Coordinates of N, CA and C in Angstrom, one line a residue:
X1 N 51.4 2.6 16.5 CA 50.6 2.1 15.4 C 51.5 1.1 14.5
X2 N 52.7 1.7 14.6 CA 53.7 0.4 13.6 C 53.8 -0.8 13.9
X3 N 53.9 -0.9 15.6 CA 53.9 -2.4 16.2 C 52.3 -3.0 15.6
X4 N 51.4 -2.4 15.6 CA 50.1 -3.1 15.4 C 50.4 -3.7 14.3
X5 N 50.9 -3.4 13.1 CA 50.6 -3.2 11.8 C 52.2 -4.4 11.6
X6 N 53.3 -4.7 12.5 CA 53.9 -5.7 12.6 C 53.7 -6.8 13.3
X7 N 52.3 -6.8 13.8 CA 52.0 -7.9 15.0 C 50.7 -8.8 13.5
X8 N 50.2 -7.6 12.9 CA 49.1 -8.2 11.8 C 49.8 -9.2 10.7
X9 N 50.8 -8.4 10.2 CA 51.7 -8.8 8.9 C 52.3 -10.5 9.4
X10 N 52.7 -10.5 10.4 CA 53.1 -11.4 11.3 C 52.3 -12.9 11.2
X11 N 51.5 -12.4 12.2 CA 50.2 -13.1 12.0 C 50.0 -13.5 10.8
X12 N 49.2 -12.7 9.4 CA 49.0 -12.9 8.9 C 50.5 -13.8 7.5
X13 N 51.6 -14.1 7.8 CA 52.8 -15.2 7.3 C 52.4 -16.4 8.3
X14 N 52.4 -16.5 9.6 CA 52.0 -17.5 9.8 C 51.2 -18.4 9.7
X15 N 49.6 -17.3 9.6 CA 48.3 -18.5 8.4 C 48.6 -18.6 7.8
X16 N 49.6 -18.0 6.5 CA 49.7 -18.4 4.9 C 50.4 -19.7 4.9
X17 N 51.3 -20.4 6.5 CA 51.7 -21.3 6.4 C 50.8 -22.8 6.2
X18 N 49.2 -22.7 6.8 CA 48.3 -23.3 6.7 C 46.9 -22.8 5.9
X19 N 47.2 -23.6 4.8 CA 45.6 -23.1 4.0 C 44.6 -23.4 4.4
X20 N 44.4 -24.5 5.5 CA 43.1 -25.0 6.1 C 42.8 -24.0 7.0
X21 N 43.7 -22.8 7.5 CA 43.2 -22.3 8.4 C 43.1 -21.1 8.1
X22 N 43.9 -20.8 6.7 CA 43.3 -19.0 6.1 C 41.9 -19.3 5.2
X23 N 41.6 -20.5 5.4 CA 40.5 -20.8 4.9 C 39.2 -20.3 5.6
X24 N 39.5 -21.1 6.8 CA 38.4 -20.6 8.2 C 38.7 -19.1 8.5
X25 N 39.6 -19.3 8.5 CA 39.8 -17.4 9.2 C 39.2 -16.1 8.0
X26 N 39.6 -16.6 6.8 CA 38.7 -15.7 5.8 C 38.0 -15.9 4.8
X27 N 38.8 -17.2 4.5 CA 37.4 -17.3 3.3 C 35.7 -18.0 3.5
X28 N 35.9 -18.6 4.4 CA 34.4 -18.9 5.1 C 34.0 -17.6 5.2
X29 N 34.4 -16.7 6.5 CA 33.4 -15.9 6.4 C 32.9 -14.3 5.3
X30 N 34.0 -14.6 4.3 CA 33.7 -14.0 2.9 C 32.3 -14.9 2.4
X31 N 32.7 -16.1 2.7 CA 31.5 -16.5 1.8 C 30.0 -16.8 2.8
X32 N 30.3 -16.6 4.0 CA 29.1 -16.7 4.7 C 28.8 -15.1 4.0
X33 N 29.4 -14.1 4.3 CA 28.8 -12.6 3.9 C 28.2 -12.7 2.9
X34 N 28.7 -13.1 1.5 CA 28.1 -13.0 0.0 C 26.9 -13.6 0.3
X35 N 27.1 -15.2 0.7 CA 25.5 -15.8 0.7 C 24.5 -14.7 1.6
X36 N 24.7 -14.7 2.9 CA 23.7 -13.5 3.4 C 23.5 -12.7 2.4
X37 N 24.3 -12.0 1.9 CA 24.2 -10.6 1.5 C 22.9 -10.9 -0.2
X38 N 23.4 -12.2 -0.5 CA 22.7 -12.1 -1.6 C 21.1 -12.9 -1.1
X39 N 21.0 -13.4 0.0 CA 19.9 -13.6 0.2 C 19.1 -12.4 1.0
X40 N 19.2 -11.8 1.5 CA 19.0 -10.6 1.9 C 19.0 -9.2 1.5
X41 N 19.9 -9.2 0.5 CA 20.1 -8.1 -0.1 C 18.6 -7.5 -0.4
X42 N 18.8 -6.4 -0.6 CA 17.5 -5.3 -1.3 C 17.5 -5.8 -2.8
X43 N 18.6 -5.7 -3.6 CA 17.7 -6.1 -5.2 C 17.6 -4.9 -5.4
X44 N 16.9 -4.8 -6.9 CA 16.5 -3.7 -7.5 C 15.2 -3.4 -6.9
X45 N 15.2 -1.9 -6.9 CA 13.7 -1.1 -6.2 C 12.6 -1.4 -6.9
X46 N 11.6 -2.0 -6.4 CA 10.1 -2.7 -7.1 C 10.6 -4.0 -7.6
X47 N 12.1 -4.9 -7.3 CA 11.8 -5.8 -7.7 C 10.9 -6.7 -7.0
X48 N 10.4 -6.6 -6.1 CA 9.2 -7.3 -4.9 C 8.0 -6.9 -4.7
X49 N 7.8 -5.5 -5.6 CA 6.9 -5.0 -5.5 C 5.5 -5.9 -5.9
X50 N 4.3 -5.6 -5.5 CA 3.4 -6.5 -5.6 C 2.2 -6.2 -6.6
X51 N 2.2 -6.7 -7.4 CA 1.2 -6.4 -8.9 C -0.5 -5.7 -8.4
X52 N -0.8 -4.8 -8.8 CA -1.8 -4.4 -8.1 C -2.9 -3.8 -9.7
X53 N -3.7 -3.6 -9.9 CA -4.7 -3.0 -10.5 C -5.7 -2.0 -9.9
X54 N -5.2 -0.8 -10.4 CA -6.0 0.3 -9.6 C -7.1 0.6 -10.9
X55 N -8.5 0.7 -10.1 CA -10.0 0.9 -10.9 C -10.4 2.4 -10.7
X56 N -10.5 3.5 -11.0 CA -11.0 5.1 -11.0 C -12.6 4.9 -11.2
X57 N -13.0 4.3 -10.2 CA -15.1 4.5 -10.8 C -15.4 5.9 -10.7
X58 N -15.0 6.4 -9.9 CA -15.5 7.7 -9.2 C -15.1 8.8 -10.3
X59 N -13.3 8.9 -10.7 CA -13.3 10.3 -11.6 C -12.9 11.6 -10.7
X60 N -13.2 11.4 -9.4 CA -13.4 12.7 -8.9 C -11.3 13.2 -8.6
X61 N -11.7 14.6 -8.9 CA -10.2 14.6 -7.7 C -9.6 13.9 -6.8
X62 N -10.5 13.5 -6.1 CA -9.8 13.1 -5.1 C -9.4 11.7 -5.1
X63 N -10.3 11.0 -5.7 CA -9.6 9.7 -6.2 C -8.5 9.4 -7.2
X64 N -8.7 10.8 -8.6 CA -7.2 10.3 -9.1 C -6.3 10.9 -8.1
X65 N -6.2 12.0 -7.0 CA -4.9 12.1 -6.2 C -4.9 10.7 -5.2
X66 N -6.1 10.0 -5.1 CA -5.4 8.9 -4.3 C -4.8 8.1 -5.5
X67 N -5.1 7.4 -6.6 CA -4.8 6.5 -7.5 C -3.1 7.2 -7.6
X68 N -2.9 8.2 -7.8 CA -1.5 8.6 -8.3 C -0.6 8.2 -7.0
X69 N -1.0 8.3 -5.5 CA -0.3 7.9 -4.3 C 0.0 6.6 -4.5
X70 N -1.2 5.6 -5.0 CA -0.9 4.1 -4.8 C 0.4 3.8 -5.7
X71 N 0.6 4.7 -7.0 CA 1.0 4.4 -7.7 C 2.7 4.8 -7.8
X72 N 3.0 5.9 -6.5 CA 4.2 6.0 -6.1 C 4.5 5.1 -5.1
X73 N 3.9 4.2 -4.7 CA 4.5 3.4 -3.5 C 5.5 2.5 -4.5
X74 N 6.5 2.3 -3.6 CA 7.8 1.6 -4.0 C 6.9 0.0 -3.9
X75 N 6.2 -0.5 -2.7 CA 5.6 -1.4 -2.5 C 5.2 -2.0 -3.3
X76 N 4.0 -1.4 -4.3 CA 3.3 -1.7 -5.3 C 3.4 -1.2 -6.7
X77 N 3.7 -2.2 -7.5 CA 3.5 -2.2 -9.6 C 2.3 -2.1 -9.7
X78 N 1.8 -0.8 -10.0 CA 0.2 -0.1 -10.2 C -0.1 -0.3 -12.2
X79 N -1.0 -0.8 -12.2 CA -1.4 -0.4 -13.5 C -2.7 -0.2 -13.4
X80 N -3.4 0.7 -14.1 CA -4.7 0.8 -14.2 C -5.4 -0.4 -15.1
X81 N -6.6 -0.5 -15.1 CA -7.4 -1.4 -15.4 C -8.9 -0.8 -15.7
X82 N -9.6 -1.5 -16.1 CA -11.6 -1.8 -15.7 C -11.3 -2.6 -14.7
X83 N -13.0 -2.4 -14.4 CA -13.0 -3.1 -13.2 C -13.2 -4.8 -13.2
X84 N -13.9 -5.1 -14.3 CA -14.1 -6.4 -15.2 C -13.1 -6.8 -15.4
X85 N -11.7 -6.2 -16.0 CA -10.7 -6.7 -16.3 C -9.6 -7.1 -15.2
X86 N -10.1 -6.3 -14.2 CA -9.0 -6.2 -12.9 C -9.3 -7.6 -12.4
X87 N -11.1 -7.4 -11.9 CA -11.3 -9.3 -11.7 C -11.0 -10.1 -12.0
X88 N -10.6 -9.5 -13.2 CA -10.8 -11.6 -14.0 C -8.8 -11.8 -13.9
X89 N -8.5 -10.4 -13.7 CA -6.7 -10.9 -13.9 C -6.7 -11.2 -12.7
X90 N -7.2 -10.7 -11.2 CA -6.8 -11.4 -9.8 C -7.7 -12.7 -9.7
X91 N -8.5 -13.3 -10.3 CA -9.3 -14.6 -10.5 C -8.4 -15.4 -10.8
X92 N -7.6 -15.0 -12.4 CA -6.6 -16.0 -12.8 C -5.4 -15.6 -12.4
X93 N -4.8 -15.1 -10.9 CA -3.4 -14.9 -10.6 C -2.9 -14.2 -11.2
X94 N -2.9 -13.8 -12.2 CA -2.0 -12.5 -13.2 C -1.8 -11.1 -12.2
X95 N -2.5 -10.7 -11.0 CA -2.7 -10.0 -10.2 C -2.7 -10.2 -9.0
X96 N -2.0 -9.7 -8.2 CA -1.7 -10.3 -6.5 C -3.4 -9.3 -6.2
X97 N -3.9 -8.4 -6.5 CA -5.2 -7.6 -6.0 C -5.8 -6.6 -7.0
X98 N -6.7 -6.2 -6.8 CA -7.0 -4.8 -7.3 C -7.8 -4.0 -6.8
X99 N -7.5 -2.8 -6.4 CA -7.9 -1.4 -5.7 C -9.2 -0.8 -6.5
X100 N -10.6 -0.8 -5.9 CA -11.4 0.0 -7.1 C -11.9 1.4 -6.0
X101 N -11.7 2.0 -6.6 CA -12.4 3.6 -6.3 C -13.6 3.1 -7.0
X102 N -14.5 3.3 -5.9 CA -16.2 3.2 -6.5 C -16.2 4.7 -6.4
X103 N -17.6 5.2 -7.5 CA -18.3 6.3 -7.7 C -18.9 6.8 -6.1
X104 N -18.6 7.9 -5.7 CA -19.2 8.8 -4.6 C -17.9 9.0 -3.7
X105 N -17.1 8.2 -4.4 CA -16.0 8.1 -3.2 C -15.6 9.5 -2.9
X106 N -14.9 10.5 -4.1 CA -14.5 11.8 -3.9 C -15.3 12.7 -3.0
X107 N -16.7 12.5 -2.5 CA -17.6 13.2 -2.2 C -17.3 13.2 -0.7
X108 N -17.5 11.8 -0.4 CA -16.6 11.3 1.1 C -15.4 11.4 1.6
X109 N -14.4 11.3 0.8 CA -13.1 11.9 1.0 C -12.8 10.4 1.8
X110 N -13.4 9.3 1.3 CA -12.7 8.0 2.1 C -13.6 7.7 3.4
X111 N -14.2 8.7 3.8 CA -14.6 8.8 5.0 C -15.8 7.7 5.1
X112 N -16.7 7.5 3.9 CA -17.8 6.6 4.3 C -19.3 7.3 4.5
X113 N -20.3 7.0 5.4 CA -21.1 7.2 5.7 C -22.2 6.6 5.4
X114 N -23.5 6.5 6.2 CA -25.0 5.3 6.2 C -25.8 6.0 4.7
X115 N -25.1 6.5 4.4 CA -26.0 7.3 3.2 C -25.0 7.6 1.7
X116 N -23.5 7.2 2.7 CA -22.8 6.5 1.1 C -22.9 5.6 -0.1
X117 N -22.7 5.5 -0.8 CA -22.2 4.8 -1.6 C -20.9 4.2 -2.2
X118 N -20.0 5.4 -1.9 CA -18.9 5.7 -2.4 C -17.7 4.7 -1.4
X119 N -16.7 4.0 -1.8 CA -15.9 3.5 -0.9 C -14.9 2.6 -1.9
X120 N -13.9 1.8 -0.9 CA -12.8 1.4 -1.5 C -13.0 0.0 -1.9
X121 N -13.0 -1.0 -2.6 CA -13.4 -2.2 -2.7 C -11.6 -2.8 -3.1
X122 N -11.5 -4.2 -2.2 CA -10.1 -4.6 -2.1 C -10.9 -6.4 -2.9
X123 N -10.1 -6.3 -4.1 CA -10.3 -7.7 -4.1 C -8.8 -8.3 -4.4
X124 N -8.5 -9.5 -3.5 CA -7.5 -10.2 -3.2 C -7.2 -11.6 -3.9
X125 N -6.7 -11.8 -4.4 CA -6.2 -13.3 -4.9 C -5.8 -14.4 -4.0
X126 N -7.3 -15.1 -3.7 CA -7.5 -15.9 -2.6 C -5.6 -17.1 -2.3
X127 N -5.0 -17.5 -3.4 CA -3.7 -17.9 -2.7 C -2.8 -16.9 -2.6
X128 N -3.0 -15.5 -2.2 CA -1.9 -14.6 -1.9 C -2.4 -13.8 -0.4
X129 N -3.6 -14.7 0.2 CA -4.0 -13.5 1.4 C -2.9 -13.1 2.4
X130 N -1.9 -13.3 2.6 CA -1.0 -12.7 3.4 C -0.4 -11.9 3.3
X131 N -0.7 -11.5 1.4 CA -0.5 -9.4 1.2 C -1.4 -8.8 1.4
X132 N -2.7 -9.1 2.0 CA -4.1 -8.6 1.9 C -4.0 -7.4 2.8
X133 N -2.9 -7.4 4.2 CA -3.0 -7.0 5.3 C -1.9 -5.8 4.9
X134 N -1.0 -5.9 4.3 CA 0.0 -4.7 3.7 C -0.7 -4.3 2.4
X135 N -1.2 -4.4 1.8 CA -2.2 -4.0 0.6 C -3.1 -3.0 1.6
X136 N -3.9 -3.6 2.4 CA -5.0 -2.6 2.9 C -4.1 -1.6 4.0
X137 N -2.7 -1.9 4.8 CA -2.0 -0.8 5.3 C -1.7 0.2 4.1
X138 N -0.9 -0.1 2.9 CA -0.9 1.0 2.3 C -1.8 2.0 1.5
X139 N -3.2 1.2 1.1 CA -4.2 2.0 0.6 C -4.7 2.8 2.3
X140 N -4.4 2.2 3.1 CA -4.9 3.5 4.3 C -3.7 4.4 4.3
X141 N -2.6 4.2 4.1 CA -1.6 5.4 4.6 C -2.2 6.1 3.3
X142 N -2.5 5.7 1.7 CA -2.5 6.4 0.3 C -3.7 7.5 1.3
X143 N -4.9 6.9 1.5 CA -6.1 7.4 1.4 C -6.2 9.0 2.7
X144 N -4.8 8.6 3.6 CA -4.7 9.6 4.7 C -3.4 11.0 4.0
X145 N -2.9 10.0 3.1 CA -2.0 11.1 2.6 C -3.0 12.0 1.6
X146 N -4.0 11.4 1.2 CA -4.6 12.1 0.2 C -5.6 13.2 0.7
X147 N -6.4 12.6 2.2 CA -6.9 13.9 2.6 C -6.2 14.7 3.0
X148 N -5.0 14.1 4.0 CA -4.2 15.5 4.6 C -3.5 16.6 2.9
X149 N -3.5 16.1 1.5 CA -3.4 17.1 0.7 C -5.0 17.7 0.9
X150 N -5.9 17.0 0.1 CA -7.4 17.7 0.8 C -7.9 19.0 1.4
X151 N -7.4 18.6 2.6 CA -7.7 19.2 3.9 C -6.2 20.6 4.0
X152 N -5.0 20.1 3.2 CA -4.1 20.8 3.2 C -4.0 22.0 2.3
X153 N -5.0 22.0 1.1 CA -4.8 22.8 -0.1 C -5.8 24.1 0.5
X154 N -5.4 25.3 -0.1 CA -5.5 26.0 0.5 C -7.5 26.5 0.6
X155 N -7.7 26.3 1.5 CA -9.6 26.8 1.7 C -10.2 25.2 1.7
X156 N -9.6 24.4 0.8 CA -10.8 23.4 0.6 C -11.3 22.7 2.0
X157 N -10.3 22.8 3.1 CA -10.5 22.0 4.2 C -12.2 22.6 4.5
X158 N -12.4 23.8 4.7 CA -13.7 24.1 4.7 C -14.9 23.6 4.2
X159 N -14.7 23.3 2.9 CA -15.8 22.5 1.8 C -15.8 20.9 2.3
X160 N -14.6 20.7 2.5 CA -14.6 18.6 3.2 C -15.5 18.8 4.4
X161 N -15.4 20.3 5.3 CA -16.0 19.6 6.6 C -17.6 20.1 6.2
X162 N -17.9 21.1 5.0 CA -19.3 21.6 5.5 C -19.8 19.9 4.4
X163 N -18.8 19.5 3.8 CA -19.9 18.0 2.7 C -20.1 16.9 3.6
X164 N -19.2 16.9 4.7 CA -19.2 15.8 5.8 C -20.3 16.1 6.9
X165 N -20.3 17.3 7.0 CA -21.6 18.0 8.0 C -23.4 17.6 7.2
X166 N -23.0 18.1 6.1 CA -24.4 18.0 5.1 C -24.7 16.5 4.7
X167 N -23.7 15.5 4.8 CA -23.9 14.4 4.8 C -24.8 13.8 6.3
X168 N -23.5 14.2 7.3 CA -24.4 13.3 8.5 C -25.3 13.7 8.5
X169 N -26.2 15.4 8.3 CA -27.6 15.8 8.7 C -28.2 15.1 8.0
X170 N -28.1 14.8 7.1 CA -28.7 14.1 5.7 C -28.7 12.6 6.2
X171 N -28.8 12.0 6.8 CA -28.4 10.8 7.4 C -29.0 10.8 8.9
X172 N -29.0 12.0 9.6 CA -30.1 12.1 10.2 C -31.3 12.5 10.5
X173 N -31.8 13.1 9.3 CA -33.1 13.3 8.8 C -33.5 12.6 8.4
X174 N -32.7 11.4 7.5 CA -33.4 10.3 7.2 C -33.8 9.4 8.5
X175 N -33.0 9.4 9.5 CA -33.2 8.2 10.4 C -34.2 8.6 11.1
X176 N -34.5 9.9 11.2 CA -35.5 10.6 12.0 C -36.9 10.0 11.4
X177 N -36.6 10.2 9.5 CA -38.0 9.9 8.8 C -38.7 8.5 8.9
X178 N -37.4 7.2 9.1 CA -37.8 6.4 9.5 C -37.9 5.8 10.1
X179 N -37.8 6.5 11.6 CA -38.4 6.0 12.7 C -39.8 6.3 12.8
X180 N -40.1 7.6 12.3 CA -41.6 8.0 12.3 C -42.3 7.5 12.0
X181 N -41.8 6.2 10.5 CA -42.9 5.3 9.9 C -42.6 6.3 8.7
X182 N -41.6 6.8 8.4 CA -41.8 7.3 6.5 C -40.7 6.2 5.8
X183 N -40.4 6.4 5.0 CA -40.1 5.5 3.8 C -38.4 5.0 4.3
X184 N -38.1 4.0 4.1 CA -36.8 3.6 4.6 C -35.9 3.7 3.7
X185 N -34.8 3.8 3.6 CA -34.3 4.3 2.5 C -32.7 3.0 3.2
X186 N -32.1 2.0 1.9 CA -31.1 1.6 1.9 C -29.7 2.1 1.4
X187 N -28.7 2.0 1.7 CA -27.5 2.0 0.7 C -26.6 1.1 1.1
X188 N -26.3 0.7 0.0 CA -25.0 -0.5 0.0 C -23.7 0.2 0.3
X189 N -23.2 -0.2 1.1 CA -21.7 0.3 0.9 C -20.7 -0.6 0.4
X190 N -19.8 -0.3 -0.4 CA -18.9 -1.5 -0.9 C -17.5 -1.0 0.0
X191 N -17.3 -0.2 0.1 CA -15.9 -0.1 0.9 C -16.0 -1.1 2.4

């Protein structure tokens, strides 16, 4: 190990004889590292995060435990809002999007259905659409981490599947009624 450590010392007297070349040998690539490192670097946590407005229409459990998920993501600077006010901030750029939990949503647990109402509404700030696609990956991981709590807390999983059950019947009784010629029944879904 001593020869190593006299072969370096060595070496390193003979660069000190040329500055043009302890230049290249170390200080270039000090300063190639810094520049990388500062363009690259991480930064402070949430400094990149992306401005979001989360809307609660619904109220129900289950949407404020999804609103509180959105609002741990490192990803996203959550602030709550109206829903009036969320538009008009992602209209004028003040807001990269805004997340609305419409009313019925908790009932569905995300899940939807022809007899819903309830669902996720994404509005995007038409010069930012290339977060539109990580905005909607993270409200699906939120919306999956929220049922597997759901479905995880103790008994409720039972109540999610008999409201998802009573839903589809409900959905096909109606389709049943209007095939027969009885009254047609619409729902909008906004998610």
């Amino acid at each position: 190990m001593r020869a190593v450590w006299a072969i370096a010392v060595k070496d390193l007297r003979v660069l000190s004889r040329h500055p043009a070349a302890l230049f290249w040998v170390l200080g270039f690539p000090m300063l190639q590292a810094l520049l990388f490192g500062a363009i690259f670097g991480g930064g402070e946590p949430g400094a990149n995060a992306m401005p979001v407005a989360v809307v609660d229409l619904d109220g129900s459990p289950y949407s404020r435990a999804l609103a509180e998920r959105l609002g741990r993501l490192e990803a996203l600077r959550v602030r709550p809002a109206s829903y009036d006010s969320a538009r008009a901030l992602v209209r004028r750029g003040r807001l990269a999007a805004y997340v609305a939990l419409m009313p019925g949503l908790g009932g569905t647990l995300g899940f939807g259905g022809a007899d819903s109402t309830g669902g996720i509404e994404l509005g995007v700030d038409p010069s930012r659409r290339a977060e539109a696609g990580v905005l909607e990956g993270l409200v699906t991981q939120a919306v999956f981490q929220a049922m597997q709590g759901e479905f995880g807390a103790g008994g409720s999983g039972r109540e999610v599947v008999r409201r998802g059950l009573e839903a589809s019947s409900a959905t096909r009784r109606r389709r049943r009624r209007t095939a027969r010629g009885g009254r047609r029944c619409c729902a909008i879904s906004s998610g």
